[in-house]
XYZ file of C-alpha atoms in Angstrom:
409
model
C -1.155 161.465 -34.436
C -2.371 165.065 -33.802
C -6.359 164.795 -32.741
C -9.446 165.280 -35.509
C -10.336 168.584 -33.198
C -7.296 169.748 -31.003
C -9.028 172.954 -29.448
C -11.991 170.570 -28.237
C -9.581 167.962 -27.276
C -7.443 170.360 -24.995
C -10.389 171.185 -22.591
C -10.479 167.877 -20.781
C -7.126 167.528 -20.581
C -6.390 171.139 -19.026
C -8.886 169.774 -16.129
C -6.572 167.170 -16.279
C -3.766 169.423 -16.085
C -5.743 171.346 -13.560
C -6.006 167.950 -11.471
C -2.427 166.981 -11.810
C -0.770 170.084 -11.255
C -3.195 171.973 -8.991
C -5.017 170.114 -7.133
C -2.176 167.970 -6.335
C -0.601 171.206 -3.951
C -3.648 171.940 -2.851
C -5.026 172.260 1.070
C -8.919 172.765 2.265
C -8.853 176.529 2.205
C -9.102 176.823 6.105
C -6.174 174.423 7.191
C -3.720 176.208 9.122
C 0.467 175.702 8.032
C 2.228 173.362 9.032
C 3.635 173.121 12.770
C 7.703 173.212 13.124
C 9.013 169.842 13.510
C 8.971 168.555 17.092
C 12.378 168.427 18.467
C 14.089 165.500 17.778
C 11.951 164.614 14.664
C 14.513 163.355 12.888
C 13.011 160.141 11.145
C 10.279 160.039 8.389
C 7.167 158.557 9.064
C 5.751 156.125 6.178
C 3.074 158.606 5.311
C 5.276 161.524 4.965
C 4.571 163.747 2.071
C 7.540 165.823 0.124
C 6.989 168.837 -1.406
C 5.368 169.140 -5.216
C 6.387 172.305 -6.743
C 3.758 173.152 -9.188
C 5.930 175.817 -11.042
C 8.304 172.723 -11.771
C 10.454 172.222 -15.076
C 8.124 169.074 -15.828
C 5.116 171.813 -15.358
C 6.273 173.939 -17.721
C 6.669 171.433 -20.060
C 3.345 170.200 -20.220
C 1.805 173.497 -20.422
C 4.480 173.614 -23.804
C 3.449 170.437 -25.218
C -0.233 171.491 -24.804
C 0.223 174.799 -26.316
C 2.192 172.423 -29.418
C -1.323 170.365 -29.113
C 1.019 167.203 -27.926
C -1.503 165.836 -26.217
C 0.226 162.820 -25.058
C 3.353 164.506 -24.072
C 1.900 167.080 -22.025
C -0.393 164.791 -19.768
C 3.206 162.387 -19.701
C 4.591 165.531 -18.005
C 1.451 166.666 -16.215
C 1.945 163.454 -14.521
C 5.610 163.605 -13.802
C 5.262 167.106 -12.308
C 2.500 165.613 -10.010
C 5.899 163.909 -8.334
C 8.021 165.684 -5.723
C 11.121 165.991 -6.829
C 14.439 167.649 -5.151
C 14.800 171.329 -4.774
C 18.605 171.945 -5.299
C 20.592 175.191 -4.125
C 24.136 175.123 -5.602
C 25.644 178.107 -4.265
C 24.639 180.518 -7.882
C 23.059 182.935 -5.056
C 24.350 185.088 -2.220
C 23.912 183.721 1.449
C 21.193 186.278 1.836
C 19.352 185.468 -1.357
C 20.067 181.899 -0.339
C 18.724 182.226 3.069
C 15.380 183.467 1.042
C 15.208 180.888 -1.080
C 15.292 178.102 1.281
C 12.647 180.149 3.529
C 10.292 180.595 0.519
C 10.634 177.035 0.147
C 9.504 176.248 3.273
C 6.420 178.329 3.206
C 5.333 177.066 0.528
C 5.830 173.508 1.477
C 4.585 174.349 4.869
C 1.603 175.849 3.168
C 0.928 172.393 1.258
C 1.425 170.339 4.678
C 4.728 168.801 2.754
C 7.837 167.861 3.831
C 10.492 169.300 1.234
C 13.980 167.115 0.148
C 17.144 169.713 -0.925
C 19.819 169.054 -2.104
C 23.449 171.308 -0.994
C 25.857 170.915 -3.857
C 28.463 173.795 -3.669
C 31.741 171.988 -1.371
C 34.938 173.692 -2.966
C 36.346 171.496 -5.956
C 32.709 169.690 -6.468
C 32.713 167.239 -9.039
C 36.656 166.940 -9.252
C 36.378 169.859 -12.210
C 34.283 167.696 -14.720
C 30.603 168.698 -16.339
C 28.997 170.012 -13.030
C 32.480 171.687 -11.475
C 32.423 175.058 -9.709
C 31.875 175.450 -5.735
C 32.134 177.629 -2.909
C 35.980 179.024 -3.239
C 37.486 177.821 0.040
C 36.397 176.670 3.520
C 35.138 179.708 4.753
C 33.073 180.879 2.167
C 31.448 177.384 2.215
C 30.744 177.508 5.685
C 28.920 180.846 5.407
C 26.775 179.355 2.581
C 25.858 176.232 4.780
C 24.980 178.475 7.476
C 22.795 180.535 5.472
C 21.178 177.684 4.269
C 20.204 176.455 7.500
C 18.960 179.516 8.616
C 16.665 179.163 6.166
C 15.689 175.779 7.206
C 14.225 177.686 10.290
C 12.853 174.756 12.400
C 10.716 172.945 9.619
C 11.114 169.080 8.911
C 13.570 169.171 6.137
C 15.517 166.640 3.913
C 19.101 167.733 3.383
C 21.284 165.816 0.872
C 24.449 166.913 1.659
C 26.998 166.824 -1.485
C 26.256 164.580 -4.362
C 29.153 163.357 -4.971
C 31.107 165.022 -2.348
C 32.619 161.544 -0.444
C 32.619 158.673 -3.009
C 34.333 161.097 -6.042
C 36.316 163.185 -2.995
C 39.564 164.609 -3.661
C 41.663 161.569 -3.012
C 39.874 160.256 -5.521
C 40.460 162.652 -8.644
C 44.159 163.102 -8.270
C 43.631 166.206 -5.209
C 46.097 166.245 -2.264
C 46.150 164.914 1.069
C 45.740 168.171 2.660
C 42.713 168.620 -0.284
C 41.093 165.455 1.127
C 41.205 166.560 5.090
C 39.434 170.124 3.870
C 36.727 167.753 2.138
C 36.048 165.677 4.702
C 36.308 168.754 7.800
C 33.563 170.674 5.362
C 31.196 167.961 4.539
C 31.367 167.501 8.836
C 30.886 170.895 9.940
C 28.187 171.286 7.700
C 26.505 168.215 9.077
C 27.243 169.983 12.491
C 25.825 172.845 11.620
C 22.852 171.747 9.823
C 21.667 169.070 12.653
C 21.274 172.686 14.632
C 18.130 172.941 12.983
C 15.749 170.872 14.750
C 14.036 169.452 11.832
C 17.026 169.130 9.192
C 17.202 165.267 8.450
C 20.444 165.037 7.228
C 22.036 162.221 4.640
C 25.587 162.074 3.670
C 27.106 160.884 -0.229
C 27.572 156.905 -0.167
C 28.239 156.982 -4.009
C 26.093 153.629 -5.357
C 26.670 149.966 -6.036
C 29.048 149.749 -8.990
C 31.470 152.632 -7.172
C 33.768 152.247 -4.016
C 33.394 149.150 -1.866
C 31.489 149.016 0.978
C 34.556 149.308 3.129
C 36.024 152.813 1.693
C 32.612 154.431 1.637
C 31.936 153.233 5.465
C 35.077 154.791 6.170
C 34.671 157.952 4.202
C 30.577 158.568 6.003
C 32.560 158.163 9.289
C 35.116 160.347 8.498
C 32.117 162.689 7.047
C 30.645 162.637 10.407
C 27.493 160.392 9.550
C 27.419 159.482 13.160
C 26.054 163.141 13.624
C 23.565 162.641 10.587
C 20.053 160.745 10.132
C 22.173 158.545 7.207
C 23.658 158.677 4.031
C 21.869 158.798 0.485
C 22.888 156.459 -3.070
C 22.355 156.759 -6.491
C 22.082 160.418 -7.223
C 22.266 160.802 -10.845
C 22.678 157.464 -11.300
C 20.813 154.224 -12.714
C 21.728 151.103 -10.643
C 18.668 149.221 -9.517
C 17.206 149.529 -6.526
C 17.613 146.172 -5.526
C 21.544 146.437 -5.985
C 21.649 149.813 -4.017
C 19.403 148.045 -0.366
C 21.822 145.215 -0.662
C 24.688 147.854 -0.807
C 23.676 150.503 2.028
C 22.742 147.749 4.426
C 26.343 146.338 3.791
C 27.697 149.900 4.354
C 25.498 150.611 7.542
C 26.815 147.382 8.256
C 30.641 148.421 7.888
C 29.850 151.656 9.529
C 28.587 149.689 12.681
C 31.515 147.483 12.531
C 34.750 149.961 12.167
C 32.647 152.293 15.004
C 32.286 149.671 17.440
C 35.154 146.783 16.794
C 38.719 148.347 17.742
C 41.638 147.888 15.435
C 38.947 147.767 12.481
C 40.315 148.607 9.125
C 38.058 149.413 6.037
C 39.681 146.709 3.970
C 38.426 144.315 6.344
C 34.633 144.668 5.713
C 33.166 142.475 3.282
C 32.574 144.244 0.206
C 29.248 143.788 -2.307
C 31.495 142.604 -4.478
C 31.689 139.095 -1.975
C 29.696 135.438 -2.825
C 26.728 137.182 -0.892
C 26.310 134.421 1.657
C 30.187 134.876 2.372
C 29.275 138.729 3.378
C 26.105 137.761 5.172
C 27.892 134.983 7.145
C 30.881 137.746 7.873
C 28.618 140.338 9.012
C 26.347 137.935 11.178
C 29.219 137.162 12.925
C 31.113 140.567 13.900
C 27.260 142.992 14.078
C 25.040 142.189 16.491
C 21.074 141.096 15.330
C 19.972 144.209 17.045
C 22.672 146.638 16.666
C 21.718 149.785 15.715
C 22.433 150.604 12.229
C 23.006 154.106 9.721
C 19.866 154.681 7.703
C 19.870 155.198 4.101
C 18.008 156.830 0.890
C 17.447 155.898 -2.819
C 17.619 158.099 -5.630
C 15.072 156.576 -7.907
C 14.726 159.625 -10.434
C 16.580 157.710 -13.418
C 16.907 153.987 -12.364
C 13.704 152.164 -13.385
C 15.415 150.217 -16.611
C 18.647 149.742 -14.472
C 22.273 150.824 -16.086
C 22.847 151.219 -19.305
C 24.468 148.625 -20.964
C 26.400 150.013 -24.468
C 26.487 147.007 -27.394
C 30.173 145.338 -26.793
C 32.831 146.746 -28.858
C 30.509 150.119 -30.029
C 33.014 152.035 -27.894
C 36.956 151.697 -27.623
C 36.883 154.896 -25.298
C 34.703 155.545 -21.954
C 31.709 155.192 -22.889
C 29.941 157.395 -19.658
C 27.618 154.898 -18.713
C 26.804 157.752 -16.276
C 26.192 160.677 -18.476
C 22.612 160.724 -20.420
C 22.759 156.587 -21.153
C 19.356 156.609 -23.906
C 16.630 154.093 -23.220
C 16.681 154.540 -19.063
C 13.214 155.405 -17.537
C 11.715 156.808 -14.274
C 11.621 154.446 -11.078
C 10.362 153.864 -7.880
C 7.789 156.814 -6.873
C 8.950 159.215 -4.216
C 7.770 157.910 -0.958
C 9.076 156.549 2.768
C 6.674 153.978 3.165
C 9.625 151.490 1.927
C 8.513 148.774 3.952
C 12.501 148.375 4.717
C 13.976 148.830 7.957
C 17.189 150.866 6.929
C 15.602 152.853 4.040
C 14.374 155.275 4.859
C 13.078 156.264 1.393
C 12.811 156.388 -2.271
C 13.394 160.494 -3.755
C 13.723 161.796 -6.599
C 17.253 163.881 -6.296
C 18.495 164.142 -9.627
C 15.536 166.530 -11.843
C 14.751 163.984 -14.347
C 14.671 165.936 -17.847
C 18.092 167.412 -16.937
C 21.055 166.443 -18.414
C 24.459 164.916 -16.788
C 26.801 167.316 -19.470
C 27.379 167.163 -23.177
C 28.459 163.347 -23.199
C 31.160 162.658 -26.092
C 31.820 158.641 -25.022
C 35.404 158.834 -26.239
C 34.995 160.073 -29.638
C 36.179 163.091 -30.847
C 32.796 164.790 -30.366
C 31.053 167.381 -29.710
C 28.046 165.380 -30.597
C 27.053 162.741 -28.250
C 26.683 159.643 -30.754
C 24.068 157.705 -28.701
C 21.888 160.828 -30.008
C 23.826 162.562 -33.018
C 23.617 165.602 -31.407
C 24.659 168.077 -28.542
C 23.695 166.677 -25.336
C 22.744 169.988 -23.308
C 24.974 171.259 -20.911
C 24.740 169.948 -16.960
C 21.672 171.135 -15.470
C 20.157 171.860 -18.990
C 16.584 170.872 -19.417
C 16.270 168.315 -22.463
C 12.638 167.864 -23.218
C 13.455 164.768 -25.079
C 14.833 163.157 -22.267
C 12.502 164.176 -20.113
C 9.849 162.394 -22.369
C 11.660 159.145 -22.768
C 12.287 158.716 -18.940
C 8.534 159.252 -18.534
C 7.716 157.046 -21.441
C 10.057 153.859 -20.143
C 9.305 154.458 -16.433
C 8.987 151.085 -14.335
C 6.627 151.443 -13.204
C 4.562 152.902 -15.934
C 4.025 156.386 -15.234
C 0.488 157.579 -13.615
C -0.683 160.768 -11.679
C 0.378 160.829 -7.752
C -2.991 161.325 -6.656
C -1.612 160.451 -3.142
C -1.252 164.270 -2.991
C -5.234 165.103 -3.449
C -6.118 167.327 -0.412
C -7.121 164.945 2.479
C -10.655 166.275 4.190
């Protein structure tokens, strides 16, 4: 219900606004930047703070719903955009422009004390030609574009994750070649290479999620990725498993991973899988990995996974139903933060932007309308206010400013 007075209602909540989007990036007007990452700073300490980008989609669409005098909608996004979520460069600019992108970035989150989390999506053939396809052309181009991105880098702590997608829905995957599937897996490694150059680039390679490949194929696929060069790998981009699901998952992966690295003759198919009795896995892996080997780190993308996956009524569908693409009723999850209180994980991020859609989802039918919504879904990448309300509005748990980020005196 729109409020009695609208105009007087606005001015408390544009402090809010103020609070939640200002004050959230702000710094004591004295503090000096950041310092460069130490060398070897790899790891992310529990109190680490990512980057907030005030000018956010989320930002803008409070300031909208304000101006529409949707009160509740525009603090719901005031307090979303309060959240750091992923800055992602997918290879639209040149390596120049990209190279001053990612160094504008870092000012700014240098300038805020914050630690920023990107994302690199632009390997050749990305997304096996579906709703997000496109990509540098070949090898070399790619290369150049990785490069320029870590120049931009510079020598600032930095989360890098490398590829959504780019492993678990590889080219041997999606009908490609096996030539196609050596290029993937020599690009997504000499950009690790390259990007580890950068003293404070912290580095996590695609592990797909839960419900994907077993833990086996994936181990295999971050070794042959070079993960053994990287701080980890990362799960659940764009997806909605829970996070419960993806811990048990990676620590069965870094668990594989230890196990083919270290055990000679190891085969992938060997590894027991998540899809074991899990005290059959646990009793496999306490027998073959040491209690104090030293095991692959992970990240959880917890933009969209708060009501778990989505579930379609049985029978609704004789087609795919994309579970993955825009499933309705899902909701926000875990905050961004690396106190996880887990060994392995490293942290909880928010990759995937929530409010943007996965494609124009048609769940088998002859379409175009998506019928979970009888309309259009947006295209990839579009920004779907609707969306973006209901994950705030079913968000486990329930959504609330990140006043973590208040200036600290």
């Amino acid at each position: 219900m729109r409020p009695t007075h609208p105009v007087r209602a606005a001015v408390p909540l544009a402090v809010l606004l103020a609070s939640g989007l200002g004050l959230a990036t702000a710094v004591p007007a004295q503090a000096a930047p950041a310092a460069p990452a130490a060398s070897g700073a790899r790891s992310l300490a529990p109190d680490t703070r990512f980057y907030v980008d005030p000018a956010s989609k989320a930002a803008q669409q409070a300031l909208t719903d304000l101006k529409a005098h949707d009160l509740q909608g525009a603090v719901a996004m005031a307090e979303l955009a309060s959240w750091p979520i992923a800055q992602w460069f997918n290879g639209t600019a040149t390596p120049q422009e990209t190279t001053t992108a990612m160094a504008a970035l870092q000012a700014k989150a240098a300038k805020a004390r914050q630690v920023p989390v990107t994302v690199a999506y632009n390997v050749p053939g990305r997304d096996c030609s579906q709703y997000s396809a496109g990509g540098a052309s070949n090898s070399s181009e790619y290369a150049a574009w990785i490069d320029a991105l870590a120049r931009g880098i510079g020598d600032r702590k930095t989360v890098v994750i490398l590829e959504p997608d780019g492993l678990a829905l590889s080219p041997a995957f999606c009908g490609g070649t096996a030539a196609q599937q050596q290029d993937r897996l020599a690009e997504i490694s000499g950009a690790v290479e390259r990007l580890e150059q950068q003293r404070g680039a912290i580095v996590y390679l695609d592990a797909g999620h839960s419900s994907w490949q077993n833990v086996g194929t994936q181990a295999q696929l971050l070794i042959d990725g070079g993960v053994a060069d990287a701080q980890g790998f990362f799960l659940n981009v764009s997806n909605y498993q829970t996070d419960a699901d993806l811990t048990r998952y990676g620590t069965l992966v870094s668990k594989c991973v230890w196990y083919l690295q270290n055990t000679p003759g190891a085969t992938a198919d060997s590894c027991a899988n998540q899809y074991w009795p899990a005290a059959d896995a646990d009793a496999w892996y306490a027998e073959r990995v040491p209690a104090g080997a030293k095991l692959t780190h992970f990240v959880i993308d917890s933009s969209r996974n708060g009501q778990g996956p989505w579930t379609p009524e049985p029978g609704k569908y004789t087609g795919d139903p994309q579970t993955w693409c825009n499933p309705p009723g899902r909701g926000l999850g875990a905050r961004p933060t690396a106190d996880t209180g887990q060994p392995l994980l490293d942290a909880f991020l928010w990759v995937k932007v929530p409010g943007e859609s996965d494609g124009s989802c048609t769940r088998g039918t002859a379409g175009p309308a998506d019928p979970e919504y009888g309309s259009v879904d947006p295209i990839a990448g579009g920004w779907w206010p609707e969306q973006a309300h209901a994950l705030a509005r079913n968000a486990a748990p329930k959504l609330a400013f990140n006043t973590g980020l208040l200036p600290r005196h």
